[in-house]
PDB file of C-alpha atoms in Angstrom:
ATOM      1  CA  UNK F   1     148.971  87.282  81.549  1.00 92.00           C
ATOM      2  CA  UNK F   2     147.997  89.065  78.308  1.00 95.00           C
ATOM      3  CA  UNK F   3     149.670  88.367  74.578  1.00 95.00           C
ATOM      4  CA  UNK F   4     149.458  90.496  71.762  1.00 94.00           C
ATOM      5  CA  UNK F   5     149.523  88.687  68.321  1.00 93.00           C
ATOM      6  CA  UNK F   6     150.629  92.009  67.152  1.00 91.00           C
ATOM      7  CA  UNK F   7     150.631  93.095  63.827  1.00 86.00           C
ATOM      8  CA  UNK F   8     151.218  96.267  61.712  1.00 83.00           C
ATOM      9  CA  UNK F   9     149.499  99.355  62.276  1.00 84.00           C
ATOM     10  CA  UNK F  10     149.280 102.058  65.212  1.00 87.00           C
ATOM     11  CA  UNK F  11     147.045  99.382  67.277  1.00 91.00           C
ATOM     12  CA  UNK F  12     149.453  97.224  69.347  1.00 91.00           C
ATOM     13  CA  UNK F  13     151.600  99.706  70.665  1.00 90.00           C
ATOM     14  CA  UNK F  14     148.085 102.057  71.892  1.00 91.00           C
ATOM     15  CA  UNK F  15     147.043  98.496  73.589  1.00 93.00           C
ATOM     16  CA  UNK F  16     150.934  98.243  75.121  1.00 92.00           C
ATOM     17  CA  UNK F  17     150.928 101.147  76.563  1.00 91.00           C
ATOM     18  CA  UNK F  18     147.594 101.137  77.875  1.00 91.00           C
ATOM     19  CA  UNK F  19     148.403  98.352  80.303  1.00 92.00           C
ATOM     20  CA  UNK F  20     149.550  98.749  83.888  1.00 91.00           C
ATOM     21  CA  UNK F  21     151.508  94.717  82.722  1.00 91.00           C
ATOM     22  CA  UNK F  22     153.200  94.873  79.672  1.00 91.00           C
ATOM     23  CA  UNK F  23     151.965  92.265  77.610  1.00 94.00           C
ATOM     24  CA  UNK F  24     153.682  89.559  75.888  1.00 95.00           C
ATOM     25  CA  UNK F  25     154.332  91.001  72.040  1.00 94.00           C
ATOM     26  CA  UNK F  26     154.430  87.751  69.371  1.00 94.00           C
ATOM     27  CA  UNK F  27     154.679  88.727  66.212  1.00 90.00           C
ATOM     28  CA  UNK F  28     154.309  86.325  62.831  1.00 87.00           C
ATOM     29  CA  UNK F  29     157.475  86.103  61.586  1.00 86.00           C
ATOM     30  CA  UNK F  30     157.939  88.736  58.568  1.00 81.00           C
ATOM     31  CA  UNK F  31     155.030  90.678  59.931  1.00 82.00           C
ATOM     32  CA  UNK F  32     157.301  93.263  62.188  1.00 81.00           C
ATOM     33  CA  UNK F  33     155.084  95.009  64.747  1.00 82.00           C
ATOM     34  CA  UNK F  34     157.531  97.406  66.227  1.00 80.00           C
ATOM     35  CA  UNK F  35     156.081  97.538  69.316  1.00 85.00           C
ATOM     36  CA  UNK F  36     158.841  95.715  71.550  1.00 79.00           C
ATOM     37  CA  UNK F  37     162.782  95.228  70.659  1.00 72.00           C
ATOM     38  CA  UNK F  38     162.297  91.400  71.260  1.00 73.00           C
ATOM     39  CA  UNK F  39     159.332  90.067  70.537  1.00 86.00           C
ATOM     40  CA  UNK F  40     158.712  86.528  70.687  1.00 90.00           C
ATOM     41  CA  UNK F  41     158.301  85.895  66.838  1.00 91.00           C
ATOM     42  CA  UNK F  42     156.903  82.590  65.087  1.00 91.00           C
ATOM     43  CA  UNK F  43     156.625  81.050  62.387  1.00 90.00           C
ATOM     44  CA  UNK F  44     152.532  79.631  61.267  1.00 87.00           C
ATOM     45  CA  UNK F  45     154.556  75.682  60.335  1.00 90.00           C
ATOM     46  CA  UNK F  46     155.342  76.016  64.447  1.00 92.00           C
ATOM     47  CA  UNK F  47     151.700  77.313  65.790  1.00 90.00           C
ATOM     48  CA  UNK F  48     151.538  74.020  68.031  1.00 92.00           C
ATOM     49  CA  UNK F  49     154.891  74.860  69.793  1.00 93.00           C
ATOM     50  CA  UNK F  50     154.355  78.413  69.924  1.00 94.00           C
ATOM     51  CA  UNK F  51     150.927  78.023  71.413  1.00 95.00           C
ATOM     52  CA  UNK F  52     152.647  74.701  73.964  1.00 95.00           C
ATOM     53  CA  UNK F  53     155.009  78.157  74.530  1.00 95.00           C
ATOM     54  CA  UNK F  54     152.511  80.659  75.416  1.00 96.00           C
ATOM     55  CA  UNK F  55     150.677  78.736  77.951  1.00 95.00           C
ATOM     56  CA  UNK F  56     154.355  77.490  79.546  1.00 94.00           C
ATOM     57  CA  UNK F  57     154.975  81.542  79.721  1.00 95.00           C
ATOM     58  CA  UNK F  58     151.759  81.525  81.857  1.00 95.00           C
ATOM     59  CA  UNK F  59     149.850  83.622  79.149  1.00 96.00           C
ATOM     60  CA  UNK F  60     146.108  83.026  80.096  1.00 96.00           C
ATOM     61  CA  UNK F  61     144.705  85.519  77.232  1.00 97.00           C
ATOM     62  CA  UNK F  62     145.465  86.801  73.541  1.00 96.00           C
ATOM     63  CA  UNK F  63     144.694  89.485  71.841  1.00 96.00           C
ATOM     64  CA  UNK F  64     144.843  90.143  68.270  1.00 92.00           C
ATOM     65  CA  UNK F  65     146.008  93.389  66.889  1.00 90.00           C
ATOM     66  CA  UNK F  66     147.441  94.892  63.630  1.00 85.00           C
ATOM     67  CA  UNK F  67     147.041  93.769  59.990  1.00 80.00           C
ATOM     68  CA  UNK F  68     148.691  90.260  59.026  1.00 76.00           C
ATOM     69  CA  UNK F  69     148.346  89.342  55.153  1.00 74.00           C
ATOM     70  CA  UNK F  70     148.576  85.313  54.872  1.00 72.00           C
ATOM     71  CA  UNK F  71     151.484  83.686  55.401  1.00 73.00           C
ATOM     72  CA  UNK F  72     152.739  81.248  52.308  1.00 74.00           C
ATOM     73  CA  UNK F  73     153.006  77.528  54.374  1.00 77.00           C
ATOM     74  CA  UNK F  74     156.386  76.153  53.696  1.00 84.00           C
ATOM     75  CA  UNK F  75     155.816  72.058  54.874  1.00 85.00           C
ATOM     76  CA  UNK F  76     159.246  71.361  55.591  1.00 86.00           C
ATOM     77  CA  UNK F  77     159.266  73.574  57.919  1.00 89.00           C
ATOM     78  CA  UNK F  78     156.282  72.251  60.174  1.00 89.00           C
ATOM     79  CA  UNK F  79     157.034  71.298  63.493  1.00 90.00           C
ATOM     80  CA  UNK F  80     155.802  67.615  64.871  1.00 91.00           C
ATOM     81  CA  UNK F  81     153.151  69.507  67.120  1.00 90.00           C
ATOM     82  CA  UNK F  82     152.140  71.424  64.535  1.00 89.00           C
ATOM     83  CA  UNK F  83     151.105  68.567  62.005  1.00 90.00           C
ATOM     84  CA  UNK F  84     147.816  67.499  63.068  1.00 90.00           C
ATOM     85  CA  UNK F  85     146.769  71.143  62.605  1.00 86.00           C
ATOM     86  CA  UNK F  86     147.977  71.221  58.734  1.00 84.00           C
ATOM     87  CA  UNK F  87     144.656  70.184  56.948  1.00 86.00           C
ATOM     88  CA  UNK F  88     142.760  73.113  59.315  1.00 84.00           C
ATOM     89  CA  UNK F  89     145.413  75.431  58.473  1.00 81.00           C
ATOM     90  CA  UNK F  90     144.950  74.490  54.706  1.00 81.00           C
ATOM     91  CA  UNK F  91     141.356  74.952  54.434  1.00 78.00           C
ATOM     92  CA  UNK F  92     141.736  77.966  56.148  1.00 73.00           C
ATOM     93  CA  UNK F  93     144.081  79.735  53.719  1.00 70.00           C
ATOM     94  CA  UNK F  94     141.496  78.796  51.214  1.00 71.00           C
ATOM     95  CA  UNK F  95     138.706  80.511  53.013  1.00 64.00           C
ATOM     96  CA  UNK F  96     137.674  83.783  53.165  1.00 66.00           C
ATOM     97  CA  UNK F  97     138.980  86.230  55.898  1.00 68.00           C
ATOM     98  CA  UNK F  98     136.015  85.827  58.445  1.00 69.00           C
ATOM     99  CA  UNK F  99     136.060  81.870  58.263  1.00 71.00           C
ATOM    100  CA  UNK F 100     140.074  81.641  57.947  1.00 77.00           C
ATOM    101  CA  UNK F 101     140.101  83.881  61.322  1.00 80.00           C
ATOM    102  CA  UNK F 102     137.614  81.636  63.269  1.00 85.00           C
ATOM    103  CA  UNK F 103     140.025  78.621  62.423  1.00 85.00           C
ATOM    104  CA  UNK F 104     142.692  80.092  63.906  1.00 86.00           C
ATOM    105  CA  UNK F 105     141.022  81.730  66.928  1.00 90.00           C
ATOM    106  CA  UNK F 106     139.854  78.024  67.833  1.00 91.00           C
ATOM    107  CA  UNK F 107     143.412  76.786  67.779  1.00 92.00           C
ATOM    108  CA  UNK F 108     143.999  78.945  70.477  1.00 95.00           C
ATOM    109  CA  UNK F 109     141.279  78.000  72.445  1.00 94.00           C
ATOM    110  CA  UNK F 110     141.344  74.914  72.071  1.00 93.00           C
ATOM    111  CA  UNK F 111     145.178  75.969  73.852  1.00 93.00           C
ATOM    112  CA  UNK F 112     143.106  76.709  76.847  1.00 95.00           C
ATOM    113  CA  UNK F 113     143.654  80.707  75.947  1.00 96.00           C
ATOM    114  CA  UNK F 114     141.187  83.375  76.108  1.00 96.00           C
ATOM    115  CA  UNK F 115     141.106  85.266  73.364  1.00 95.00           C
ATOM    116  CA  UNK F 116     140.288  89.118  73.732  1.00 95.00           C
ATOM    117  CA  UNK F 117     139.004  91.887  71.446  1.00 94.00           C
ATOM    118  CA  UNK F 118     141.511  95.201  71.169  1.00 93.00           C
ATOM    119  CA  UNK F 119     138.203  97.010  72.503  1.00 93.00           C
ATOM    120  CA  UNK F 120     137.777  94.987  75.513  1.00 93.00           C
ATOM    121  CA  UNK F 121     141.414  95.515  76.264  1.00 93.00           C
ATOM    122  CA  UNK F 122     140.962  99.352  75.585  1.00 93.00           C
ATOM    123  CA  UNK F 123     137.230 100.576  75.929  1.00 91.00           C
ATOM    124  CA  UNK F 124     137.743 104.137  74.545  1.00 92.00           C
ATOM    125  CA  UNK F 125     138.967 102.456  71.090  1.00 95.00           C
ATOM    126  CA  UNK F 126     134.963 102.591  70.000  1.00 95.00           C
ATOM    127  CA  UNK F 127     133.685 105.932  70.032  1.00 95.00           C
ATOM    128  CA  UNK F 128     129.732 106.417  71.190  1.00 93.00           C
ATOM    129  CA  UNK F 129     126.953 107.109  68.578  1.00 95.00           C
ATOM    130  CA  UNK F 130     126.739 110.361  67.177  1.00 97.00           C
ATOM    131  CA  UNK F 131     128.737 112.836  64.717  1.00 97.00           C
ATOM    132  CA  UNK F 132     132.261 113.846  66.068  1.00 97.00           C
ATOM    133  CA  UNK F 133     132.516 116.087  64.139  1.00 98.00           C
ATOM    134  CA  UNK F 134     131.812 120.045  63.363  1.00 97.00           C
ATOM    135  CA  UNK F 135     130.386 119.175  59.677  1.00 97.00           C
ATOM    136  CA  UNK F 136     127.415 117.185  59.545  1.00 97.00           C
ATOM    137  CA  UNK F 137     125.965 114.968  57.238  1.00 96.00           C
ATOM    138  CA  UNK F 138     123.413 116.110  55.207  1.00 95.00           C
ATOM    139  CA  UNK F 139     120.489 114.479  53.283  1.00 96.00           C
ATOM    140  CA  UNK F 140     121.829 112.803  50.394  1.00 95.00           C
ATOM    141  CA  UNK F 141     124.681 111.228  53.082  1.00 96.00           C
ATOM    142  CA  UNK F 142     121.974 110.153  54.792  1.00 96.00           C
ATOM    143  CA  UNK F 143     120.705 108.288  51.615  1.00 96.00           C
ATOM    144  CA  UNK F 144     124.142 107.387  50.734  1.00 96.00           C
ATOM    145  CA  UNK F 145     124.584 105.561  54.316  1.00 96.00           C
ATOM    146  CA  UNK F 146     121.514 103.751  53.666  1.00 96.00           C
ATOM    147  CA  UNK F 147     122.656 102.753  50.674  1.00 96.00           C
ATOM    148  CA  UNK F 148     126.057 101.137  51.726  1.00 96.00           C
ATOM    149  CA  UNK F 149     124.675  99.596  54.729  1.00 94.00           C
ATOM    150  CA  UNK F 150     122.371  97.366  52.142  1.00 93.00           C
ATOM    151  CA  UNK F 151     125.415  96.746  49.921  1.00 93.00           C
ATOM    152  CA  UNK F 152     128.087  96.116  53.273  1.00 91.00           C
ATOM    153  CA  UNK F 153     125.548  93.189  54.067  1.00 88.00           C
ATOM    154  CA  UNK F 154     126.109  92.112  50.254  1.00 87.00           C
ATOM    155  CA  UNK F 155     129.714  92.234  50.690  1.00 85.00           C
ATOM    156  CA  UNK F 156     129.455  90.324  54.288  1.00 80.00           C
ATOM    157  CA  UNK F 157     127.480  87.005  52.685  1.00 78.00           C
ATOM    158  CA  UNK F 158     130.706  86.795  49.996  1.00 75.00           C
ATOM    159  CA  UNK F 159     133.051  87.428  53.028  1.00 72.00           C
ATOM    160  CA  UNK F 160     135.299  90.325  51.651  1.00 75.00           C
ATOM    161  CA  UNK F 161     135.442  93.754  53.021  1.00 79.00           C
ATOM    162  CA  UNK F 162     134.586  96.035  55.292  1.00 89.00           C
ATOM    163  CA  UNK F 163     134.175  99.123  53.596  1.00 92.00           C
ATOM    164  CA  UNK F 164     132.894 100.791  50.551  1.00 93.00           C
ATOM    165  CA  UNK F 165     132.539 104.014  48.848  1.00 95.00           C
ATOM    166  CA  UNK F 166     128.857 105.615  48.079  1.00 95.00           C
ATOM    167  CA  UNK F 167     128.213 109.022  46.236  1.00 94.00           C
ATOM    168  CA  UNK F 168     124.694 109.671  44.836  1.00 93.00           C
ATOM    169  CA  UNK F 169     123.090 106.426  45.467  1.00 93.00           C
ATOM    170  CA  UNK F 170     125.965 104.990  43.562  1.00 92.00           C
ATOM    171  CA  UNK F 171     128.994 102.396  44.834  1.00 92.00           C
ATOM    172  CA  UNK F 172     132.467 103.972  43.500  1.00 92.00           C
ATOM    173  CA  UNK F 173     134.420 101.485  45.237  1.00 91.00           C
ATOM    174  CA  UNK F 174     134.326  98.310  47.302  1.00 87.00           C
ATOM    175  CA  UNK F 175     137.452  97.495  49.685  1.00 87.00           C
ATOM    176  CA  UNK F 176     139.020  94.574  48.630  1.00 78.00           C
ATOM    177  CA  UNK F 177     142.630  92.425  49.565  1.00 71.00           C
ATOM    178  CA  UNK F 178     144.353  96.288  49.436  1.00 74.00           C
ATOM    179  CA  UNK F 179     142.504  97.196  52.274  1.00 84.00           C
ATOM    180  CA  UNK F 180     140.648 100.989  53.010  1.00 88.00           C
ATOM    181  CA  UNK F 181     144.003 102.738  52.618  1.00 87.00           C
ATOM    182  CA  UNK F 182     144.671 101.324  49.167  1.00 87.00           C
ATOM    183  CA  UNK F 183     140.678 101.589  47.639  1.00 90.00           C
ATOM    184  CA  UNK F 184     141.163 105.309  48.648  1.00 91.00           C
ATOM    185  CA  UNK F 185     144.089 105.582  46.514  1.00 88.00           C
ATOM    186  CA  UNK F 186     142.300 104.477  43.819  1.00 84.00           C
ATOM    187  CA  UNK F 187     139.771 107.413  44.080  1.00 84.00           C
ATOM    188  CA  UNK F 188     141.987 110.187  44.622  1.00 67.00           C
ATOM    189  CA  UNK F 189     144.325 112.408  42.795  1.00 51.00           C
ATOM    190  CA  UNK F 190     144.194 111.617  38.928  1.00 45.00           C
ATOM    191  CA  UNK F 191     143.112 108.581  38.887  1.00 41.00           C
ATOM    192  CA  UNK F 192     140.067 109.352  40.262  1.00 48.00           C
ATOM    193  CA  UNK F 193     137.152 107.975  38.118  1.00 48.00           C
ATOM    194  CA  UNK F 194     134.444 110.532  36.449  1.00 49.00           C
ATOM    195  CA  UNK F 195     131.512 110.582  38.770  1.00 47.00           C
ATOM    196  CA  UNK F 196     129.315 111.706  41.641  1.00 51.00           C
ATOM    197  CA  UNK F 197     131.197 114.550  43.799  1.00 63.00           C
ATOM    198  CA  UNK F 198     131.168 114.100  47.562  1.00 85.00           C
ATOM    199  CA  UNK F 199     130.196 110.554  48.621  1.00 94.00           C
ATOM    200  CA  UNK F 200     131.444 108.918  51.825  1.00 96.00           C
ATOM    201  CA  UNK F 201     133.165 106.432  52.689  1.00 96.00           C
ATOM    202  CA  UNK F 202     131.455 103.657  55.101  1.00 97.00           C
ATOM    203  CA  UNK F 203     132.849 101.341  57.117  1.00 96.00           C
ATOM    204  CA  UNK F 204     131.166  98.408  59.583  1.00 93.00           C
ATOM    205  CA  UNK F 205     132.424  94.929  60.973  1.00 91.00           C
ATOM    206  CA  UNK F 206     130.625  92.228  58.714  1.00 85.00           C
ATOM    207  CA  UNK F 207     127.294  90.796  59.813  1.00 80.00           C
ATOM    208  CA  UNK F 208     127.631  87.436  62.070  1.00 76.00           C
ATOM    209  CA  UNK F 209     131.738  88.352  62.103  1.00 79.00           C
ATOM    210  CA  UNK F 210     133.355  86.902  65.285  1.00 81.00           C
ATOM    211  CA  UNK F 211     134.187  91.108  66.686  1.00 85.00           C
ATOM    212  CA  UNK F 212     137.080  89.845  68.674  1.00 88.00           C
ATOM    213  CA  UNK F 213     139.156  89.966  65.992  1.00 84.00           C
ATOM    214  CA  UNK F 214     139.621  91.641  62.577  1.00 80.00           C
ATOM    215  CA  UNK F 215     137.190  94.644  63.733  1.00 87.00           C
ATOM    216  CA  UNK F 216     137.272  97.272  61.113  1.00 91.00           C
ATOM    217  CA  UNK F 217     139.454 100.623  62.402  1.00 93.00           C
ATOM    218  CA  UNK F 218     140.094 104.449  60.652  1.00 95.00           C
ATOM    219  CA  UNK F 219     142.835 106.890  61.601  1.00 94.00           C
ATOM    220  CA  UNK F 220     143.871 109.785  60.742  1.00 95.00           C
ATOM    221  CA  UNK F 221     145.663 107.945  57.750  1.00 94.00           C
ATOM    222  CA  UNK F 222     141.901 107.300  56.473  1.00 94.00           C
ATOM    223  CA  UNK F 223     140.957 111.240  56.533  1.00 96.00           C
ATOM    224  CA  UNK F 224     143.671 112.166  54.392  1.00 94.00           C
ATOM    225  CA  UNK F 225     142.405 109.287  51.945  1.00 93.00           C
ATOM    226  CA  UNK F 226     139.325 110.468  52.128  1.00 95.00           C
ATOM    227  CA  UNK F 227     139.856 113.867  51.577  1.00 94.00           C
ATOM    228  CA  UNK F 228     142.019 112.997  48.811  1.00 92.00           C
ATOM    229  CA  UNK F 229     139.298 111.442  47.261  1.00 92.00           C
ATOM    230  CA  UNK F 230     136.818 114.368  47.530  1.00 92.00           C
ATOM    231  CA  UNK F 231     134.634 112.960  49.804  1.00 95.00           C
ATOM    232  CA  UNK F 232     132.138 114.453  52.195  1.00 95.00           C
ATOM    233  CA  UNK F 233     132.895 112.361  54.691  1.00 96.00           C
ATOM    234  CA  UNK F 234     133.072 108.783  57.108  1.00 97.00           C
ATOM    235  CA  UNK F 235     130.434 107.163  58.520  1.00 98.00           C
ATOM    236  CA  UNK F 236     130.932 104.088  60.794  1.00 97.00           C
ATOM    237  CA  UNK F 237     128.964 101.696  62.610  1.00 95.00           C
ATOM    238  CA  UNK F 238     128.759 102.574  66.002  1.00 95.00           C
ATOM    239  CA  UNK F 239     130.019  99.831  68.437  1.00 93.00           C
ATOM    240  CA  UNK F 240     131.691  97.962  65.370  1.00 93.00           C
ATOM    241  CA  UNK F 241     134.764 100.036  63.945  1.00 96.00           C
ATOM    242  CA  UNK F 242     137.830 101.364  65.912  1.00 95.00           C
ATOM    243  CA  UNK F 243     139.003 105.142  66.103  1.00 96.00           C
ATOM    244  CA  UNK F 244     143.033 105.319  66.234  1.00 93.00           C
ATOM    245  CA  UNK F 245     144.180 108.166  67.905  1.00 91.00           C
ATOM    246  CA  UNK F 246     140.786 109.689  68.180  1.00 94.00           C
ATOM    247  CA  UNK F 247     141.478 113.111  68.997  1.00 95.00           C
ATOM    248  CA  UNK F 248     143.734 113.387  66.248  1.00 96.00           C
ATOM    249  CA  UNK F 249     141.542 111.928  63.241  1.00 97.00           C
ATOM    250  CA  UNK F 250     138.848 114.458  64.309  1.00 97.00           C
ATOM    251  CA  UNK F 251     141.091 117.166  64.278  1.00 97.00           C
ATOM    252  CA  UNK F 252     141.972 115.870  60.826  1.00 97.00           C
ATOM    253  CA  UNK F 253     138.285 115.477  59.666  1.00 97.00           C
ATOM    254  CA  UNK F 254     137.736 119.228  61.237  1.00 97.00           C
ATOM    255  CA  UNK F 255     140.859 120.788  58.912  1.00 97.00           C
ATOM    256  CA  UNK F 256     139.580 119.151  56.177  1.00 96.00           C
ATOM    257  CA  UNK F 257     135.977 119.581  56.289  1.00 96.00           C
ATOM    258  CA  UNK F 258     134.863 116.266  56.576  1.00 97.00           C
ATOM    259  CA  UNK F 259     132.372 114.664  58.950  1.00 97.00           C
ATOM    260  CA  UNK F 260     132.608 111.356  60.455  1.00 98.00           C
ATOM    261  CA  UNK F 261     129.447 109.923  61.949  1.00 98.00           C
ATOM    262  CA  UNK F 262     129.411 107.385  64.214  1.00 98.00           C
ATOM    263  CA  UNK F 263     125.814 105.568  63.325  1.00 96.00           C
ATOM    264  CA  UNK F 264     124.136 103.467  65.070  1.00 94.00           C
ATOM    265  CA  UNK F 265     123.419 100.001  63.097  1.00 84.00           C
TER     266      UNK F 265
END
């Protein structure tokens, strides 16, 4: 039986309904997923009874989905089974996203539960190499990709994010806490800073990531930022970054003008 540690975001209700068994839907609790009316919700001070739960359901895998910020830990509220995973949990808050996420996957495995990426549990989430696209990059994207793939390895060795902004040869903006959605923002409308036109916007998992979880994903939310920002256009890696609703973020991309490229690492 399959569990979705859903969280917000279009991606746990396109990996619900793309299973012939509904899954199990858990959410963290002030992190609503709105993917099921009642959803078995828990609270991060009661991980040890809420994993004792899972297995007792007869859930065999999880799967994480959705965007979770960190939880504050409140100690009177831990649980008895919980305790002897407090000074894990601790130094995990105090990590960076990639090493706080590889605590917490081994707490469940350590449950005895599988734990799944979103694109083994839906294939068609990771589109194959190649521009999707009726615009196509040209040169200078070309040298703009090159140039955020050597800064995206940068980014990976301090552990914080997965995306970046390139025009010209030069980096407008690195995703931070905010997230892709939010560093967009930042570009776009009048606040956008003086400097290069065009640019893309590049996106890849970081290098030596664990890609079950926290893989990097664009919608047709992201094309609108993009465009709103004046960019060319998306490249991502292929085989490391999830298309939402394909279909409809290249129909997006196509209306605006955009390309996204899907290259190869």
């Amino acid at each position: 039986m399959l569990a979705l540690i859903a969280g917000e975001g279009r991606l746990p209700a396109l990996l619900a309904a793309s299973q012939e068994t509904p899954p199990l839907i858990c959410e963290l609790d002030g992190f609503p997923s709105g993917v099921s009316n009642a959803p078995l919700v828990f609270r991060i001070e009661q991980l040890g009874n809420f994993l004792a739960d899972l297995t007792g359901r007869g859930v065999t895998e999880v799967c994480f989905a959705g965007a979770i910020r960190r939880p504050p830990l409140d100690p009177a509220q831990v649980d008895a089974a919980t305790m002897p995973l407090v000074p894990r949990m601790m130094q995990a808050l105090q990590s960076g996203d990639d090493a706080a996420l590889r605590v917490v996957i081994a707490f469940f495995e350590e449950a005895g539960l599988t734990v799944r990426a979103a694109h083994d549990v839906l294939p068609d989430l990771l589109p194959v190499e190649g521009v999707l696209t009726a615009a196509h990059p040209g040169a200078r994207d070309e040298r703009d990709a090159e140039r955020a793939t050597d800064v995206a390895r940068v980014m990976a060795v301090a552990d914080v994010g997965q995306a970046l902004v390139v025009a010209a040869g030069q980096v407008l903006a690195l995703e931070a806490a905010g997230g892709t959605d939010w560093m967009l923002c930042t570009l776009g409308g009048d606040r956008r800073p003086e400097g290069p036109s065009g640019g893309l916007l590049y996106k890849a998992p970081k290098a030596g990531q664990d890609r079950r979880v926290d893989l990097p994903v664009i919608g047709p939310e992201t094309i609108a930022g993009a465009a709103a920002a004046g960019l060319s256009g998306i490249v991502i890696e292929a085989g490391g970054v999830m298309v939402l609703d394909r279909d409809a973020t290249v129909r997006a991309a196509d209306d605006a003008g955009l390309f996204l490229w899907v290259r190869a690492a």
